[in-house]
Tab-separated table of C-alpha atoms in Angstrom:
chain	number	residue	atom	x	y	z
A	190	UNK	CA	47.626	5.261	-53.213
A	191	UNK	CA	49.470	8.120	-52.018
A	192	UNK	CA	46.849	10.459	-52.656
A	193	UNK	CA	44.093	8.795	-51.401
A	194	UNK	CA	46.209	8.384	-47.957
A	195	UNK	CA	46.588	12.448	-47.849
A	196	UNK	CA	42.825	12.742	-49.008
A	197	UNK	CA	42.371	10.321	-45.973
A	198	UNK	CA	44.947	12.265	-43.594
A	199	UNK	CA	43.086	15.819	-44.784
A	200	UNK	CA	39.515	14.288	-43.329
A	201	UNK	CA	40.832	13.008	-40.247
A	202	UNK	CA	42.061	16.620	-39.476
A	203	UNK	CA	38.753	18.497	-40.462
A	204	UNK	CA	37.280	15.580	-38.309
A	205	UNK	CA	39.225	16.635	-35.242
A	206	UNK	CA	39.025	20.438	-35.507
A	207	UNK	CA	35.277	20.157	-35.834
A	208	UNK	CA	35.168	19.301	-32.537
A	209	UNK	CA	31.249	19.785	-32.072
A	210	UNK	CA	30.590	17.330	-34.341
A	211	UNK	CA	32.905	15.160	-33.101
A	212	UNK	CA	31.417	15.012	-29.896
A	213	UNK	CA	27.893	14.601	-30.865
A	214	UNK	CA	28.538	12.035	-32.910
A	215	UNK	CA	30.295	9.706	-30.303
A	216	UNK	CA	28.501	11.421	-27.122
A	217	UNK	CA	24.890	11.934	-27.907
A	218	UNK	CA	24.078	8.340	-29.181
A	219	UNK	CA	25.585	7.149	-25.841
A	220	UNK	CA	23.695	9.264	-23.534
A	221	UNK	CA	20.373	8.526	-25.362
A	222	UNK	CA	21.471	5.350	-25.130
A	223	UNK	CA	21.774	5.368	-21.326
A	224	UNK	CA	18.266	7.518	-20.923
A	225	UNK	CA	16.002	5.729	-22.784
A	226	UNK	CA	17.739	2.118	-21.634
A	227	UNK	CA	16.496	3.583	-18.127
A	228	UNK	CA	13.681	5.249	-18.976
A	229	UNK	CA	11.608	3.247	-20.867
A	230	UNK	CA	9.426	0.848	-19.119
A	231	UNK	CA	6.244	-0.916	-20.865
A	232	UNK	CA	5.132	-1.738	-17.245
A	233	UNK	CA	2.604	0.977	-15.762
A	234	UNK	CA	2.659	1.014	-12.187
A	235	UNK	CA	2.049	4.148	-9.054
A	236	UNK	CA	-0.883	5.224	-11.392
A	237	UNK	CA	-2.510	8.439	-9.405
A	238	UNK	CA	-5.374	7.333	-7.845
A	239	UNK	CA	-8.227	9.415	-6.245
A	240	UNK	CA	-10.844	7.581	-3.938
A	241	UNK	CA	-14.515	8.546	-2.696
A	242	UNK	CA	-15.369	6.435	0.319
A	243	UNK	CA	-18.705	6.486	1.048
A	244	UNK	CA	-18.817	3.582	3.198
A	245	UNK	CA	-16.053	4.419	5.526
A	246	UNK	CA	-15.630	1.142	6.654
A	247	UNK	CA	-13.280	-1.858	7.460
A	248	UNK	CA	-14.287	-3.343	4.715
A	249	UNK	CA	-13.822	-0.686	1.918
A	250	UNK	CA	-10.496	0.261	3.636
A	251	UNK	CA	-9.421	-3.515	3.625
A	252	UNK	CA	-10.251	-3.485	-0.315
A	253	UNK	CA	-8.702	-0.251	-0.736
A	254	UNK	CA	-5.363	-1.749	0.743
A	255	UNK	CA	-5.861	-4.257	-1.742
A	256	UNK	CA	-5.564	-2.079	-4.256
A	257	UNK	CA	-2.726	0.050	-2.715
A	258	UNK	CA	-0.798	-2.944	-2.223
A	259	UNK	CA	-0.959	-4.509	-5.318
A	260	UNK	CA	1.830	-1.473	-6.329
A	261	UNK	CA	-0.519	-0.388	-9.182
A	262	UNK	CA	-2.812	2.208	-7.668
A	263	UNK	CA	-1.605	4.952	-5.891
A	264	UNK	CA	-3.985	6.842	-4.005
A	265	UNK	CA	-3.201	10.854	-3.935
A	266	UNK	CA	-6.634	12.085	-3.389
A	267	UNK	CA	-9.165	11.728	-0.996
A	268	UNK	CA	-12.861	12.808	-2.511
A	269	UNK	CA	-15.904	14.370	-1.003
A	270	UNK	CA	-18.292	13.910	-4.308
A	271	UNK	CA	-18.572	12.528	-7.310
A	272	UNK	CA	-18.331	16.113	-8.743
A	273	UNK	CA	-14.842	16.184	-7.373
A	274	UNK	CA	-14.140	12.512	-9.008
A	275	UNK	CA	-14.602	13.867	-11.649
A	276	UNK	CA	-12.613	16.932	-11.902
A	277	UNK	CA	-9.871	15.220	-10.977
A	278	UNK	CA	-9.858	12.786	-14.023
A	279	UNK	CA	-10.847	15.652	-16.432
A	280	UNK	CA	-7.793	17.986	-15.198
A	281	UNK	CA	-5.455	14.170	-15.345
A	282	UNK	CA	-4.224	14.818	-11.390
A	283	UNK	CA	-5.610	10.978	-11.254
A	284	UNK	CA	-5.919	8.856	-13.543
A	285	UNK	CA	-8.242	6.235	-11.563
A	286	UNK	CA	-11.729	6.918	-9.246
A	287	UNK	CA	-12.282	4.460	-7.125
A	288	UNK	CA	-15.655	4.692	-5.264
A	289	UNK	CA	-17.332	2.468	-2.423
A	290	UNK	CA	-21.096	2.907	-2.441
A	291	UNK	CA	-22.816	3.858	1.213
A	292	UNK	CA	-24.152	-0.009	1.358
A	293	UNK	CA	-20.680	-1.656	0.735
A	294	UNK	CA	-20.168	-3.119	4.087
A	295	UNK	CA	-23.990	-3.763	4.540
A	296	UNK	CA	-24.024	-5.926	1.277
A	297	UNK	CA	-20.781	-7.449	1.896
A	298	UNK	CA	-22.393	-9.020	5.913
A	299	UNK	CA	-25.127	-9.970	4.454
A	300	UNK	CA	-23.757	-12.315	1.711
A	301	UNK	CA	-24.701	-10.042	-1.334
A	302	UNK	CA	-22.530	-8.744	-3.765
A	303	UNK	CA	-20.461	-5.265	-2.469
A	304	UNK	CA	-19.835	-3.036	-6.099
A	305	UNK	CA	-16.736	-1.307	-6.182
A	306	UNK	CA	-17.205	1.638	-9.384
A	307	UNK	CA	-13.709	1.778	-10.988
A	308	UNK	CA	-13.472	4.874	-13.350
A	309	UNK	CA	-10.609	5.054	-15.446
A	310	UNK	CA	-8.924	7.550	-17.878
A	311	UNK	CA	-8.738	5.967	-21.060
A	312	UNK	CA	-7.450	8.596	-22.945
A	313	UNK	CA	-4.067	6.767	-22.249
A	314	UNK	CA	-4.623	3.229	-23.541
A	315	UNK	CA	-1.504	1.640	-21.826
A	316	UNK	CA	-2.107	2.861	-18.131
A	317	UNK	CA	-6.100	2.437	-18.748
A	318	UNK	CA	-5.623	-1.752	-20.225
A	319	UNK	CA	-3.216	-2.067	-16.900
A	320	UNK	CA	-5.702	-0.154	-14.607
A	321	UNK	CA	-8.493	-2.359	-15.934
A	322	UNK	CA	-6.909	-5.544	-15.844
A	323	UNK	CA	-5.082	-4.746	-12.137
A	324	UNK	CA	-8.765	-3.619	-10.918
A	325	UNK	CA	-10.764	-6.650	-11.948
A	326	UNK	CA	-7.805	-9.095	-10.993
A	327	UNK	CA	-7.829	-7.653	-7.087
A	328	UNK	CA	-12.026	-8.140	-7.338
A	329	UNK	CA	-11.578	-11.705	-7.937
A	330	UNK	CA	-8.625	-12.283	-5.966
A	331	UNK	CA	-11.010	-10.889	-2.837
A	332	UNK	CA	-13.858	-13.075	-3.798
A	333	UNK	CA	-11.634	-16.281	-4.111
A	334	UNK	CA	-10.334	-15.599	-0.565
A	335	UNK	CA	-13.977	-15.464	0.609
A	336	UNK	CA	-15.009	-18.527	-1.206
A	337	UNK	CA	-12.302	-20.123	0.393
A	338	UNK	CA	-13.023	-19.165	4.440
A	339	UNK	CA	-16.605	-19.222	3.423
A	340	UNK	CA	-18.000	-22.742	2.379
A	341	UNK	CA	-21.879	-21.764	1.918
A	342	UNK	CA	-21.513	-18.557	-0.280
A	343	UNK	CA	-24.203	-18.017	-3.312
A	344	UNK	CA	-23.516	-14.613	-4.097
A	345	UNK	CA	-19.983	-13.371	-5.908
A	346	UNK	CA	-18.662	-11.483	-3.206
A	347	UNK	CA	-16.924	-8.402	-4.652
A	348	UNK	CA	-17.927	-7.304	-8.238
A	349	UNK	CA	-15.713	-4.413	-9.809
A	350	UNK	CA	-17.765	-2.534	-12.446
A	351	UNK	CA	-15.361	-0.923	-14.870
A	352	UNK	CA	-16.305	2.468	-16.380
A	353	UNK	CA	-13.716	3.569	-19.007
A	354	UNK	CA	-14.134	7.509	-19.990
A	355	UNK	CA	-12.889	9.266	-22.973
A	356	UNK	CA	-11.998	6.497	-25.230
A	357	UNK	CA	-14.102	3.061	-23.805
A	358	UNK	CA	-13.696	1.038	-26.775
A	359	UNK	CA	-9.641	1.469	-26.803
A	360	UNK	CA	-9.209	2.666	-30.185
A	361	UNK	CA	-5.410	3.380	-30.642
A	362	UNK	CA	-6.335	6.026	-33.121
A	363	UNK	CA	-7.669	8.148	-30.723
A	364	UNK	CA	-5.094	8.343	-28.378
A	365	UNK	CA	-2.214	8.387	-31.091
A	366	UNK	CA	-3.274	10.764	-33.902
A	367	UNK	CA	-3.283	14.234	-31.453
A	368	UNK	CA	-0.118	13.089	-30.068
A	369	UNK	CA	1.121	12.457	-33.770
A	370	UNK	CA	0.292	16.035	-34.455
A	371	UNK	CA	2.420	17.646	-31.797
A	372	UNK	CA	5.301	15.207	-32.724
A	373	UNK	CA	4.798	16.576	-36.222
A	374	UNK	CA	4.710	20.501	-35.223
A	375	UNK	CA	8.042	19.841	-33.122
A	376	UNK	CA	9.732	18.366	-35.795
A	377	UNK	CA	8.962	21.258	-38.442
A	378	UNK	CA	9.271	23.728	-36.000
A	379	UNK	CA	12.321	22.664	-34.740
A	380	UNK	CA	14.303	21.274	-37.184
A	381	UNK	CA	13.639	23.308	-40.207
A	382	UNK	CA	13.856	26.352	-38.461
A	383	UNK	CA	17.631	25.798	-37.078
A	384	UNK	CA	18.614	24.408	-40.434
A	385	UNK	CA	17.192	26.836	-42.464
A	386	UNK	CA	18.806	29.841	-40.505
A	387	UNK	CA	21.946	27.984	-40.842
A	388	UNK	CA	21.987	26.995	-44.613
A	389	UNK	CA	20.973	30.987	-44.875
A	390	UNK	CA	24.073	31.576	-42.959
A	391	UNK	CA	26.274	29.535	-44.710
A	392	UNK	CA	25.296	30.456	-48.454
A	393	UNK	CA	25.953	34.466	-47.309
A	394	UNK	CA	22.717	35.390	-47.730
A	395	UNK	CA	22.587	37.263	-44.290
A	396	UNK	CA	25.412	39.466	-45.193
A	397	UNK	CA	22.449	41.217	-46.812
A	398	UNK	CA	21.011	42.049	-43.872
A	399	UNK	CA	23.891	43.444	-42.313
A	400	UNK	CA	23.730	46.661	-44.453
A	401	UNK	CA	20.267	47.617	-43.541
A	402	UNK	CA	19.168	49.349	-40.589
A	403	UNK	CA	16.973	46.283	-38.972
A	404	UNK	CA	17.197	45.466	-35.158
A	405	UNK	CA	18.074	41.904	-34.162
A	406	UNK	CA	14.410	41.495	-32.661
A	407	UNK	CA	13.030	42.629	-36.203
A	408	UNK	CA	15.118	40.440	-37.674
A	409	UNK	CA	13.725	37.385	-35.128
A	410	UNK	CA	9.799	38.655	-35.758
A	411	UNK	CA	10.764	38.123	-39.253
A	412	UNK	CA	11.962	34.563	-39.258
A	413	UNK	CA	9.382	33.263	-36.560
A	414	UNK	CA	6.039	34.795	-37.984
A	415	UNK	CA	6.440	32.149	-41.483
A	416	UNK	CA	6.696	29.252	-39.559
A	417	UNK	CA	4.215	30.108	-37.048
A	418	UNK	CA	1.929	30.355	-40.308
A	419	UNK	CA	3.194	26.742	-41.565
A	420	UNK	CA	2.801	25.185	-37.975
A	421	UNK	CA	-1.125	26.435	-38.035
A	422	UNK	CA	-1.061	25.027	-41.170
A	423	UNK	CA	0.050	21.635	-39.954
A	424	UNK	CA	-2.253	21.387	-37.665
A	425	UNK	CA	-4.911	22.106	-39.726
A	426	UNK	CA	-4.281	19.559	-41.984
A	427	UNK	CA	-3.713	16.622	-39.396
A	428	UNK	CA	-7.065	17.588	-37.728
A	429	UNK	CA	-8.816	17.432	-40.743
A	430	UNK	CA	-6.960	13.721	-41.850
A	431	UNK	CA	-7.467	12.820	-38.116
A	432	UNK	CA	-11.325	13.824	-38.282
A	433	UNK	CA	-11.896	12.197	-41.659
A	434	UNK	CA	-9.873	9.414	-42.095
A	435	UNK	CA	-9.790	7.697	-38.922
A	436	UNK	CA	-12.724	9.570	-37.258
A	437	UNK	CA	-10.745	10.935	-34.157
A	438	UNK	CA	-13.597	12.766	-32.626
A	439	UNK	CA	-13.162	16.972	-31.620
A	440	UNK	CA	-15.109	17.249	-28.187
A	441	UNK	CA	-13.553	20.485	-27.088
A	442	UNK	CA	-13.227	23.738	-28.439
A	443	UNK	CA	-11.197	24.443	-31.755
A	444	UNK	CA	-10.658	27.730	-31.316
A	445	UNK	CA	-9.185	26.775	-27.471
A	446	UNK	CA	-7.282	24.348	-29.165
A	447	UNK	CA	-5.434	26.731	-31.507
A	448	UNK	CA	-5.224	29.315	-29.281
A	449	UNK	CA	-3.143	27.154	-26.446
A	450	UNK	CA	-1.193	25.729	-29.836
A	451	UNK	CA	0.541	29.425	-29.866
A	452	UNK	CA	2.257	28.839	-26.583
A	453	UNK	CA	4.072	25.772	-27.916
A	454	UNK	CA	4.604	26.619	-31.298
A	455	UNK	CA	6.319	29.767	-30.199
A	456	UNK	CA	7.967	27.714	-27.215
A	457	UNK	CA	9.364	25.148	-30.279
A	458	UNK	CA	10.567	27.960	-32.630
A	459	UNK	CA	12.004	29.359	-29.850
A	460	UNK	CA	14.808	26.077	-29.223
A	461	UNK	CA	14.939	26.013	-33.318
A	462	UNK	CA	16.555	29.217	-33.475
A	463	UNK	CA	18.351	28.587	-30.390
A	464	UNK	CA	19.855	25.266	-32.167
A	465	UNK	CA	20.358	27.958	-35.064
A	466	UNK	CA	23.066	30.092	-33.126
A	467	UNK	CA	24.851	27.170	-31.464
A	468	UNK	CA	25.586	25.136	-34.713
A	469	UNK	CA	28.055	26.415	-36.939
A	470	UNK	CA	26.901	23.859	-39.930
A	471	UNK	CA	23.698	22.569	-41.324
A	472	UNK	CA	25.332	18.706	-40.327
A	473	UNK	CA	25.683	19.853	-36.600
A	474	UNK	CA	21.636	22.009	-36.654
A	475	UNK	CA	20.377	18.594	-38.136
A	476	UNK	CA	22.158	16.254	-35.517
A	477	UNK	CA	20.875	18.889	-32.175
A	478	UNK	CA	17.467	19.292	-33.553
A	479	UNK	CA	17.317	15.401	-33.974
A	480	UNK	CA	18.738	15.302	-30.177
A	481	UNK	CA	16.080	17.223	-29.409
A	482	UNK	CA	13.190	15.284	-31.397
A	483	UNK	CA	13.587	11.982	-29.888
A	484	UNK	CA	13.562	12.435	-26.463
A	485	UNK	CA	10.407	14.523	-26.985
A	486	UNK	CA	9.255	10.675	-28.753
A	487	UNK	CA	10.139	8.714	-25.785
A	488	UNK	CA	10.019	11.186	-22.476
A	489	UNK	CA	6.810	13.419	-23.287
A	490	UNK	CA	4.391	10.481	-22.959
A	491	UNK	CA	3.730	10.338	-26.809
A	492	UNK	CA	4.932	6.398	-26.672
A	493	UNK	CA	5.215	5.427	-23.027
A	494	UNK	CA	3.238	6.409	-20.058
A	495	UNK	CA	5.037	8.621	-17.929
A	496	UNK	CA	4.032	7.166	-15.086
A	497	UNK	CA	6.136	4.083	-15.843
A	498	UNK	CA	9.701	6.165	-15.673
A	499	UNK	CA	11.590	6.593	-12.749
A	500	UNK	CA	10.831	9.889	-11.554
A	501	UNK	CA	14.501	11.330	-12.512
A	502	UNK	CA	13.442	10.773	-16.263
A	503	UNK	CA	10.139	12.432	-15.421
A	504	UNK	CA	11.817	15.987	-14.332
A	505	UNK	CA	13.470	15.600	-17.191
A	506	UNK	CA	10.559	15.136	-19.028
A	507	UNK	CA	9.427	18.421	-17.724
A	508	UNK	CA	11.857	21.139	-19.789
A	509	UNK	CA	10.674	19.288	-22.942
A	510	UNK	CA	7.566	21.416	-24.257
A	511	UNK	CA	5.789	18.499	-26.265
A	512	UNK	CA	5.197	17.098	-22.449
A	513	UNK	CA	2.620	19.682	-21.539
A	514	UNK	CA	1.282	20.176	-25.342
A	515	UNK	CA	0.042	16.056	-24.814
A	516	UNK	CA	-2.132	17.389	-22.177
A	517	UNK	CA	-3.584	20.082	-23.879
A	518	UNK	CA	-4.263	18.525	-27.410
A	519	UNK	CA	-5.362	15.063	-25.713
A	520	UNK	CA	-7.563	16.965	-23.009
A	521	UNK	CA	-9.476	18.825	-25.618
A	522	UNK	CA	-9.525	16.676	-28.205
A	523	UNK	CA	-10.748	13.496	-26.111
A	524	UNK	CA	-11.538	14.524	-23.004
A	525	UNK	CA	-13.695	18.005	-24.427
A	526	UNK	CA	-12.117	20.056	-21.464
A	527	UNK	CA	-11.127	23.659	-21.619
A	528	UNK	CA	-8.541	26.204	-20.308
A	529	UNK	CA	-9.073	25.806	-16.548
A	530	UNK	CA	-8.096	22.568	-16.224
A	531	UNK	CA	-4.740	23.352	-18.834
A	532	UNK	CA	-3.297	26.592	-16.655
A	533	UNK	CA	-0.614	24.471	-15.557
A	534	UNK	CA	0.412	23.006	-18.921
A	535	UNK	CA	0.035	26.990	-20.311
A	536	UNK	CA	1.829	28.437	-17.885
A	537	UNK	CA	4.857	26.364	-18.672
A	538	UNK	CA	5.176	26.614	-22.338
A	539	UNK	CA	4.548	30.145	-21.811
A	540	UNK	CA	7.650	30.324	-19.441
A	541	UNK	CA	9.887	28.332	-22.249
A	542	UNK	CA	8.123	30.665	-24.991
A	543	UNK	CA	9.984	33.914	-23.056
A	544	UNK	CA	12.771	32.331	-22.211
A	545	UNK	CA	13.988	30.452	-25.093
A	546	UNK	CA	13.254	33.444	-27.252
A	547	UNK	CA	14.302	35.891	-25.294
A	548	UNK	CA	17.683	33.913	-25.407
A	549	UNK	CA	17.603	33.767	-29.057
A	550	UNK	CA	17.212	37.121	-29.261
A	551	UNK	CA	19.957	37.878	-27.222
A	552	UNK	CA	22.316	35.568	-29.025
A	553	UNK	CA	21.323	36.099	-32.403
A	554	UNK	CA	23.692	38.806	-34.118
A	555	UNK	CA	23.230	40.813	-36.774
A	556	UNK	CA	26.831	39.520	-37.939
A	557	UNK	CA	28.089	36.964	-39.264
A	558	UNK	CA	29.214	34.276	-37.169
């Protein structure tokens, strides 16, 4: 008994020194406790909403505050065309185009039926089946009321004609295989590189490198170029199963897509090796790089609309590069679009690509640690 108690003792004190550890092991699950308890919501509401009036009348503003009010639709845009409708929803600023035909209010006086077109992005099944639902709910809420003031009425007064885009038949496939992809690049990129440049560390294979005359940059082109290899790799692969095997169609551009794949595999390395030089063991790489993987799950949009967060967890959503990788993948992939409606999403994993690597770089010594 007496030696197990100072075996005991002697891991309680390599416990406390290892302070890092320590902490993430109490601290970490408790904040990701806290952020996802307030982040996750499965009810989509505020969903960006662009409008093209061509009535302009009391009665397609008194259905538009309908829709307004209801808490669901939030109109950001006012449109001039169709053309700009459109644009809109293939670039994701909305998600929803409403439009009121130039006979709406004519129809309505006259006892026929007033059509409200409802296009919808349904690249995003959750905020598309609540858009849907919300949109033809408010049309027969508005006809009810009518039927009700109105005794004599032989025509249904509001119909709501529902045009899904991008994925009409709501096939979860669709929407979850590309998104499965970039969860899988982040993970390999990620986690194997900060554990691998650890475990190198701690076996003293580095001390190697400390004799010859290589640069710390050199050394960093060295260990990136592999895994940029292996991430194209990955993606390959999962394209080819997605294509195949559950028929996930490719309406964009390939070569787009694995051009604008650079930016965030280079942006994901980039926190790997950054993990790398902040973690003194392989235990403590493996436990930030999985602190890293699941709020990219939960905050990018991979799970839960991000439209359904408070907006706090949305800006924090923001310095997580799988966020703006969603766009890109899901825009070509489904929606068939190109770079010019991605410059946005580009521009920022190009920012973390330079920054997190040019911190790496900076950090990483060609000593040991």
């Amino acid at each position: 008994m007496s030696r197990i108690l100072a075996i005991l003792k002697k891991e309680f004190l390599q416990m406390r020194r290892d302070r890092l550890t320590l902490g993430m092991v109490f601290a970490l699950p408790l904040f990701q406790l806290l952020l996802f308890g307030y982040a996750i919501q499965t009810e989509v509401k505020h969903i960006p909403t662009a409008v093209f009036d061509q009535s302009l009348s009391a009665e397609s503003r008194d259905m538009m505050d309908a829709f307004s009010a209801s808490g669901y639709f939030d109109v950001y845009y006012s449109a001039t065309g169709y053309a700009e409708i459109t644009n809109m929803i293939d670039s994701g600023r909305a998600k929803v185009g409403i439009i009121f035909p130039p006979d709406f209010s004519e129809n309505l006086k006259k006892g026929d039926t007033a059509t409200v077109q409802v296009l919808v992005d349904a690249s995003d099944n959750m905020s598309s089946n609540t858009a849907i639902a919300t949109a033809n709910a408010i049309g027969l809420l508005k006809s009810q009321k009518i039927f009700i003031q109105k005794a004599q009425v032989s025509n249904i007064p509001y119909e709501i004609r529902v045009r899904p885009w991008y994925n009409p038949d709501g096939i979860t496939a669709y929407y979850m295989v590309p998104a499965i992809l970039g969860i899988i690049v982040t993970m390999t990129m990620v986690m194997m590189t900060a554990v691998a440049i650890v475990r190198e560390r701690e076996k003293g294979t580095l001390e190697q490198l400390m004799v010859t005359p290589i640069r710390s940059y050199e050394l960093m082109i060295g260990k990136i170029v592999p895994y940029i290899g292996l991430g194209y790799l990955q993606i390959t692969v999962a394209l080819l199963v997605g294509s195949l095997v559950f028929q996930v169609p490719i309406r964009g551009s390939l070569l787009e897509l694995y051009g604008l794949t650079l930016f965030f595999i280079t942006a994901s390395l980039g926190l790997g090796i950054l993990i790398s030089n902040i973690a003194k063991t392989q235990m403590q790489a493996f436990q930030m790089s999985f602190f890293v993987l699941l709020p990219s799950i939960m905050l990018s949009g991979f799970l839960f609309p991000r439209e359904a967060m408070p907006l706090i967890i949305q800006y924090i959503g923001n310095v997580i590069p799988l966020t703006y990788y969603l766009v890109i993948i899901r825009g070509i992939v489904l929606k068939g679009i190109g770079f010019p409606y991605l410059v946005s999403q580009v521009a920022a994993l190009l920012v973390f690509s330079i920054v997190l690597v040019t911190i790496s770089i900076i950090k990483f010594k060609k000593k040991i640690a």
